[in-house]
Amino acid sequence: ITAISPQGALTAVGMLPRMRRYRVAGTIEIGMYEYDSTTAYVALPVAQEFAGLGDRVTGVEVKLDDPFAARRIGRTIATRLGWPYWVRDWMEMNKNLFAALQLEKLALFVIVTIIVLVAAFAIIGHLVLLVAEKRKEIGILKALGAPGRSITTVFFSVGMTIGVVGTVAGSLVGLGLMWIQNTYKIIRLAGDVYQIDYLPMKLWPRSFPPGGPAGSRRPKCSDTSKGADAGPPPRAASWPRRRRGASPVMRPSTRHPRARGR
């Protein structure tokens, strides 16, 4: 390839640009269109000779272990160096892109929240129908002395099971699709528009909405023993409670004919 520098040499016919021919040793693909289409890597002494800088450089890039600390460290470097040096971090260089991504992330969060709410109401509706179908069984359990809290716990466990199984299955499917996309790059993008040629995916814990899985709300179980289908159940028999330390006493019923005579 032929490289042309606008900072040429002054000759009798005017300013001529500096030109050099270089042999391409290899090609690399970073994944960002901005760098893949305009960037070439050469040895530092070769670049300094071509630009006429001597032993100087036009800029220094600093790689950090924590990319999100670039702004804080950049301010520290700018304060120590002072004028005429200036510092720009990667967030400032791609400010418009990250603003668009933040807006898309907000829209995606709203869509996912709506989907979770729809799934939660679907599970609640399923539990309501299940309670309506089990009216006779609930009436029998109440007739046998089962407390309402135990019956509610049964339906609550059903809802929790559906929510947990759905959440785990969806998470596993999502992780599998994310691995496939990052490995085989199935979803491609136009590099000249989005600056990247494929859609990268990464799991962030902060991306999960607050709260438990869908369907974790307890359904309200009404007293279905009064329904027309179940009929009025008989009242459960119960013995009178006795106080501590008191001896049991058998009291004859006043409705017995012998007790009336005495």
Short mmCIF file of N, CA and C in Angstrom, two decimals, residues 130-236:
data_model
loop_
_atom_site.label_atom_id
_atom_site.label_comp_id
_atom_site.label_asym_id
_atom_site.label_seq_id
_atom_site.Cartn_x
_atom_site.Cartn_y
_atom_site.Cartn_z
N LEU A 130 -57.87 -22.88 38.48
CA LEU A 130 -57.62 -24.12 39.23
C LEU A 130 -58.41 -24.16 40.52
N VAL A 131 -58.51 -23.02 41.20
CA VAL A 131 -59.32 -22.96 42.42
C VAL A 131 -60.78 -23.20 42.10
N ALA A 132 -61.27 -22.64 40.99
CA ALA A 132 -62.67 -22.83 40.61
C ALA A 132 -62.96 -24.29 40.26
N GLU A 133 -62.00 -24.99 39.66
CA GLU A 133 -62.20 -26.39 39.32
C GLU A 133 -62.14 -27.29 40.55
N LYS A 134 -61.40 -26.90 41.56
CA LYS A 134 -61.23 -27.73 42.75
C LYS A 134 -62.15 -27.30 43.89
N ARG A 135 -63.31 -26.75 43.57
CA ARG A 135 -64.21 -26.29 44.62
C ARG A 135 -64.69 -27.44 45.50
N LYS A 136 -65.04 -28.55 44.88
CA LYS A 136 -65.52 -29.69 45.67
C LYS A 136 -64.41 -30.23 46.58
N GLU A 137 -63.21 -30.35 46.04
CA GLU A 137 -62.11 -30.86 46.85
C GLU A 137 -61.79 -29.91 48.01
N ILE A 138 -61.86 -28.60 47.75
CA ILE A 138 -61.62 -27.64 48.82
C ILE A 138 -62.70 -27.75 49.89
N GLY A 139 -63.96 -27.95 49.46
CA GLY A 139 -65.04 -28.12 50.43
C GLY A 139 -64.86 -29.36 51.29
N ILE A 140 -64.38 -30.45 50.68
CA ILE A 140 -64.15 -31.68 51.45
C ILE A 140 -63.03 -31.47 52.47
N LEU A 141 -61.97 -30.79 52.04
CA LEU A 141 -60.87 -30.53 52.96
C LEU A 141 -61.30 -29.65 54.13
N LYS A 142 -62.12 -28.66 53.86
CA LYS A 142 -62.63 -27.83 54.95
C LYS A 142 -63.54 -28.62 55.88
N ALA A 143 -64.32 -29.54 55.31
CA ALA A 143 -65.19 -30.36 56.15
C ALA A 143 -64.39 -31.29 57.05
N LEU A 144 -63.23 -31.71 56.58
CA LEU A 144 -62.38 -32.58 57.39
C LEU A 144 -61.56 -31.82 58.41
N GLY A 145 -61.68 -30.50 58.41
CA GLY A 145 -60.99 -29.69 59.41
C GLY A 145 -59.70 -29.06 58.95
N ALA A 146 -59.43 -29.09 57.65
CA ALA A 146 -58.20 -28.47 57.16
C ALA A 146 -58.31 -26.95 57.25
N PRO A 147 -57.34 -26.27 57.81
CA PRO A 147 -57.41 -24.81 57.89
C PRO A 147 -57.26 -24.16 56.52
N GLY A 148 -57.84 -22.98 56.39
CA GLY A 148 -57.77 -22.27 55.11
C GLY A 148 -56.36 -21.88 54.73
N ARG A 149 -55.51 -21.67 55.73
CA ARG A 149 -54.12 -21.29 55.43
C ARG A 149 -53.38 -22.42 54.74
N SER A 150 -53.66 -23.66 55.13
CA SER A 150 -52.99 -24.80 54.49
C SER A 150 -53.43 -24.94 53.04
N ILE A 151 -54.72 -24.73 52.79
CA ILE A 151 -55.22 -24.82 51.41
C ILE A 151 -54.60 -23.72 50.56
N THR A 152 -54.51 -22.52 51.13
CA THR A 152 -53.89 -21.41 50.40
C THR A 152 -52.43 -21.70 50.10
N THR A 153 -51.74 -22.34 51.05
CA THR A 153 -50.33 -22.67 50.85
C THR A 153 -50.14 -23.65 49.69
N VAL A 154 -51.10 -24.57 49.51
CA VAL A 154 -51.01 -25.53 48.42
C VAL A 154 -51.03 -24.81 47.07
N PHE A 155 -52.00 -23.92 46.90
CA PHE A 155 -52.09 -23.19 45.63
C PHE A 155 -50.92 -22.21 45.48
N PHE A 156 -50.45 -21.67 46.58
CA PHE A 156 -49.27 -20.79 46.52
C PHE A 156 -48.04 -21.58 46.05
N SER A 157 -47.91 -22.82 46.52
CA SER A 157 -46.78 -23.65 46.10
C SER A 157 -46.87 -23.98 44.61
N VAL A 158 -48.10 -24.21 44.13
CA VAL A 158 -48.28 -24.47 42.69
C VAL A 158 -47.82 -23.27 41.86
N GLY A 159 -48.24 -22.07 42.29
CA GLY A 159 -47.82 -20.86 41.57
C GLY A 159 -46.32 -20.64 41.63
N MET A 160 -45.72 -20.88 42.79
CA MET A 160 -44.27 -20.73 42.92
C MET A 160 -43.53 -21.73 42.04
N THR A 161 -44.04 -22.97 41.98
CA THR A 161 -43.40 -23.99 41.15
C THR A 161 -43.43 -23.60 39.68
N ILE A 162 -44.60 -23.13 39.22
CA ILE A 162 -44.71 -22.70 37.82
C ILE A 162 -43.76 -21.54 37.54
N GLY A 163 -43.71 -20.56 38.45
CA GLY A 163 -42.85 -19.40 38.25
C GLY A 163 -41.37 -19.76 38.26
N VAL A 164 -40.96 -20.61 39.21
CA VAL A 164 -39.54 -20.97 39.31
C VAL A 164 -39.11 -21.81 38.11
N VAL A 165 -39.94 -22.80 37.73
CA VAL A 165 -39.59 -23.63 36.58
C VAL A 165 -39.51 -22.80 35.31
N GLY A 166 -40.48 -21.89 35.12
CA GLY A 166 -40.44 -21.03 33.94
C GLY A 166 -39.24 -20.10 33.94
N THR A 167 -38.90 -19.55 35.11
CA THR A 167 -37.75 -18.65 35.18
C THR A 167 -36.44 -19.39 34.90
N VAL A 168 -36.27 -20.57 35.49
CA VAL A 168 -35.04 -21.33 35.27
C VAL A 168 -34.92 -21.79 33.82
N ALA A 169 -36.04 -22.29 33.26
CA ALA A 169 -36.00 -22.74 31.87
C ALA A 169 -35.71 -21.59 30.92
N GLY A 170 -36.36 -20.44 31.15
CA GLY A 170 -36.10 -19.28 30.30
C GLY A 170 -34.68 -18.78 30.42
N SER A 171 -34.12 -18.81 31.64
CA SER A 171 -32.73 -18.37 31.82
C SER A 171 -31.75 -19.29 31.10
N LEU A 172 -31.99 -20.60 31.19
CA LEU A 172 -31.10 -21.54 30.50
C LEU A 172 -31.17 -21.38 28.99
N VAL A 173 -32.39 -21.19 28.47
CA VAL A 173 -32.53 -20.98 27.03
C VAL A 173 -31.84 -19.68 26.60
N GLY A 174 -32.02 -18.62 27.41
CA GLY A 174 -31.38 -17.35 27.10
C GLY A 174 -29.86 -17.44 27.13
N LEU A 175 -29.31 -18.13 28.12
CA LEU A 175 -27.85 -18.30 28.19
C LEU A 175 -27.33 -19.10 27.00
N GLY A 176 -28.10 -20.13 26.59
CA GLY A 176 -27.69 -20.90 25.42
C GLY A 176 -27.68 -20.07 24.15
N LEU A 177 -28.74 -19.27 23.95
CA LEU A 177 -28.79 -18.41 22.77
C LEU A 177 -27.68 -17.35 22.80
N MET A 178 -27.38 -16.84 24.00
CA MET A 178 -26.31 -15.85 24.11
C MET A 178 -24.95 -16.47 23.75
N TRP A 179 -24.70 -17.69 24.20
CA TRP A 179 -23.44 -18.36 23.86
C TRP A 179 -23.35 -18.63 22.37
N ILE A 180 -24.46 -19.04 21.76
CA ILE A 180 -24.45 -19.31 20.31
C ILE A 180 -24.17 -18.03 19.53
N GLN A 181 -24.78 -16.91 19.95
CA GLN A 181 -24.57 -15.64 19.25
C GLN A 181 -23.13 -15.15 19.39
N ASN A 182 -22.58 -15.24 20.59
CA ASN A 182 -21.20 -14.79 20.79
C ASN A 182 -20.18 -15.69 20.11
N THR A 183 -20.53 -16.96 19.92
CA THR A 183 -19.58 -17.90 19.32
C THR A 183 -19.64 -17.88 17.79
N TYR A 184 -20.86 -17.95 17.24
CA TYR A 184 -21.02 -18.07 15.79
C TYR A 184 -21.44 -16.77 15.11
N LYS A 185 -21.78 -15.73 15.91
CA LYS A 185 -22.13 -14.41 15.35
C LYS A 185 -23.22 -14.53 14.29
N ILE A 186 -24.36 -15.11 14.68
CA ILE A 186 -25.45 -15.34 13.74
C ILE A 186 -26.11 -14.02 13.35
N ILE A 187 -26.37 -13.15 14.32
CA ILE A 187 -27.01 -11.86 14.04
C ILE A 187 -25.94 -10.87 13.60
N ARG A 188 -25.96 -10.51 12.33
CA ARG A 188 -24.98 -9.59 11.76
C ARG A 188 -25.56 -8.19 11.67
N LEU A 189 -24.68 -7.19 11.74
CA LEU A 189 -25.08 -5.79 11.65
C LEU A 189 -24.28 -5.11 10.55
N ALA A 190 -24.82 -4.02 10.06
CA ALA A 190 -24.12 -3.22 9.06
C ALA A 190 -23.04 -2.39 9.75
N GLY A 191 -21.79 -2.69 9.46
CA GLY A 191 -20.69 -2.04 10.15
C GLY A 191 -20.62 -0.55 9.91
N ASP A 192 -21.01 -0.09 8.71
CA ASP A 192 -20.94 1.34 8.43
C ASP A 192 -22.04 2.14 9.10
N VAL A 193 -23.02 1.44 9.70
CA VAL A 193 -24.12 2.12 10.39
C VAL A 193 -23.96 2.00 11.90
N TYR A 194 -23.73 0.77 12.40
CA TYR A 194 -23.69 0.51 13.84
C TYR A 194 -22.28 0.46 14.40
N GLN A 195 -21.25 0.61 13.57
CA GLN A 195 -19.84 0.62 13.98
C GLN A 195 -19.34 -0.74 14.44
N ILE A 196 -20.20 -1.74 14.51
CA ILE A 196 -19.80 -3.11 14.82
C ILE A 196 -20.48 -4.02 13.80
N ASP A 197 -19.85 -5.15 13.50
CA ASP A 197 -20.37 -6.02 12.46
C ASP A 197 -21.23 -7.16 12.98
N TYR A 198 -21.34 -7.32 14.28
CA TYR A 198 -22.25 -8.32 14.84
C TYR A 198 -22.76 -7.83 16.18
N LEU A 199 -23.80 -8.48 16.67
CA LEU A 199 -24.43 -8.07 17.92
C LEU A 199 -23.83 -8.85 19.08
N PRO A 200 -22.99 -8.23 19.90
CA PRO A 200 -22.43 -8.94 21.06
C PRO A 200 -23.44 -9.00 22.20
N MET A 201 -23.34 -10.02 23.01
CA MET A 201 -24.25 -10.21 24.14
C MET A 201 -23.43 -10.52 25.39
N LYS A 202 -23.86 -9.95 26.51
CA LYS A 202 -23.20 -10.18 27.79
C LYS A 202 -24.23 -10.11 28.89
N LEU A 203 -24.07 -10.94 29.92
CA LEU A 203 -25.01 -11.01 31.03
C LEU A 203 -24.55 -10.08 32.14
N TRP A 204 -25.42 -9.16 32.53
CA TRP A 204 -25.16 -8.23 33.63
C TRP A 204 -26.17 -8.50 34.74
N PRO A 205 -25.73 -8.66 36.00
CA PRO A 205 -26.70 -8.88 37.09
C PRO A 205 -27.67 -7.73 37.26
N ARG A 206 -27.25 -6.50 36.93
CA ARG A 206 -28.14 -5.36 37.10
C ARG A 206 -29.25 -5.32 36.06
N SER A 207 -29.18 -6.21 35.06
CA SER A 207 -30.22 -6.22 34.04
C SER A 207 -31.49 -6.88 34.51
N PHE A 208 -31.44 -7.66 35.60
CA PHE A 208 -32.63 -8.35 36.08
C PHE A 208 -33.54 -7.38 36.81
N PRO A 209 -34.86 -7.44 36.56
CA PRO A 209 -35.78 -6.55 37.28
C PRO A 209 -35.89 -6.96 38.72
N PRO A 210 -36.15 -6.03 39.64
CA PRO A 210 -36.28 -6.38 41.05
C PRO A 210 -37.51 -7.22 41.29
N GLY A 211 -37.47 -8.03 42.36
CA GLY A 211 -38.61 -8.86 42.71
C GLY A 211 -38.31 -10.31 42.42
N GLY A 212 -39.20 -11.17 42.88
CA GLY A 212 -39.04 -12.59 42.68
C GLY A 212 -39.58 -13.03 41.35
N PRO A 213 -39.67 -14.33 41.12
CA PRO A 213 -40.17 -14.82 39.85
C PRO A 213 -41.64 -14.56 39.70
N ALA A 214 -42.10 -14.67 38.48
CA ALA A 214 -43.52 -14.42 38.21
C ALA A 214 -44.38 -15.46 38.91
N GLY A 215 -45.54 -15.03 39.35
CA GLY A 215 -46.45 -15.94 40.02
C GLY A 215 -46.17 -16.13 41.48
N SER A 216 -45.37 -15.28 42.11
CA SER A 216 -45.05 -15.43 43.52
C SER A 216 -46.08 -14.79 44.43
N ARG A 217 -47.14 -14.25 43.84
CA ARG A 217 -48.18 -13.65 44.64
C ARG A 217 -49.16 -14.71 45.10
N ARG A 218 -49.59 -14.65 46.35
CA ARG A 218 -50.49 -15.65 46.88
C ARG A 218 -51.90 -15.46 46.33
N PRO A 219 -52.52 -16.51 45.80
CA PRO A 219 -53.89 -16.36 45.35
C PRO A 219 -54.84 -16.39 46.52
N LYS A 220 -55.97 -15.72 46.36
CA LYS A 220 -56.99 -15.68 47.39
C LYS A 220 -57.96 -16.83 47.17
N CYS A 221 -58.07 -17.70 48.14
CA CYS A 221 -58.98 -18.84 48.06
C CYS A 221 -60.24 -18.50 48.82
N SER A 222 -61.31 -18.38 48.10
CA SER A 222 -62.58 -18.08 48.75
C SER A 222 -63.18 -19.35 49.32
N ASP A 223 -64.16 -19.19 50.19
CA ASP A 223 -64.82 -20.32 50.83
C ASP A 223 -65.77 -20.93 49.83
N THR A 224 -65.28 -21.91 49.08
CA THR A 224 -66.08 -22.52 48.04
C THR A 224 -67.00 -23.61 48.57
N SER A 225 -66.98 -23.84 49.88
CA SER A 225 -67.86 -24.87 50.43
C SER A 225 -69.31 -24.45 50.40
N LYS A 226 -69.60 -23.14 50.14
CA LYS A 226 -70.97 -22.67 50.07
C LYS A 226 -71.52 -22.70 48.65
N GLY A 227 -70.75 -23.26 47.71
CA GLY A 227 -71.22 -23.29 46.34
C GLY A 227 -72.37 -24.27 46.18
N ALA A 228 -73.06 -24.11 45.04
CA ALA A 228 -74.23 -24.95 44.79
C ALA A 228 -73.82 -26.36 44.43
N ASP A 229 -72.66 -26.51 43.79
CA ASP A 229 -72.23 -27.84 43.38
C ASP A 229 -71.78 -28.67 44.56
N ALA A 230 -71.09 -28.05 45.46
CA ALA A 230 -70.54 -28.81 46.58
C ALA A 230 -71.60 -29.13 47.61
N GLY A 231 -72.59 -28.24 47.80
CA GLY A 231 -73.59 -28.46 48.82
C GLY A 231 -73.08 -28.09 50.18
N PRO A 232 -73.99 -27.90 51.14
CA PRO A 232 -73.54 -27.53 52.48
C PRO A 232 -72.86 -28.69 53.17
N PRO A 233 -71.61 -28.58 53.50
CA PRO A 233 -70.91 -29.69 54.15
C PRO A 233 -71.32 -29.80 55.61
N PRO A 234 -71.24 -30.98 56.19
CA PRO A 234 -71.58 -31.12 57.61
C PRO A 234 -70.53 -30.46 58.48
N ARG A 235 -70.97 -29.97 59.61
CA ARG A 235 -70.07 -29.31 60.55
C ARG A 235 -69.16 -30.35 61.20
N ALA A 236 -67.90 -30.05 61.25
CA ALA A 236 -66.93 -30.99 61.81
C ALA A 236 -67.13 -31.11 63.31
#
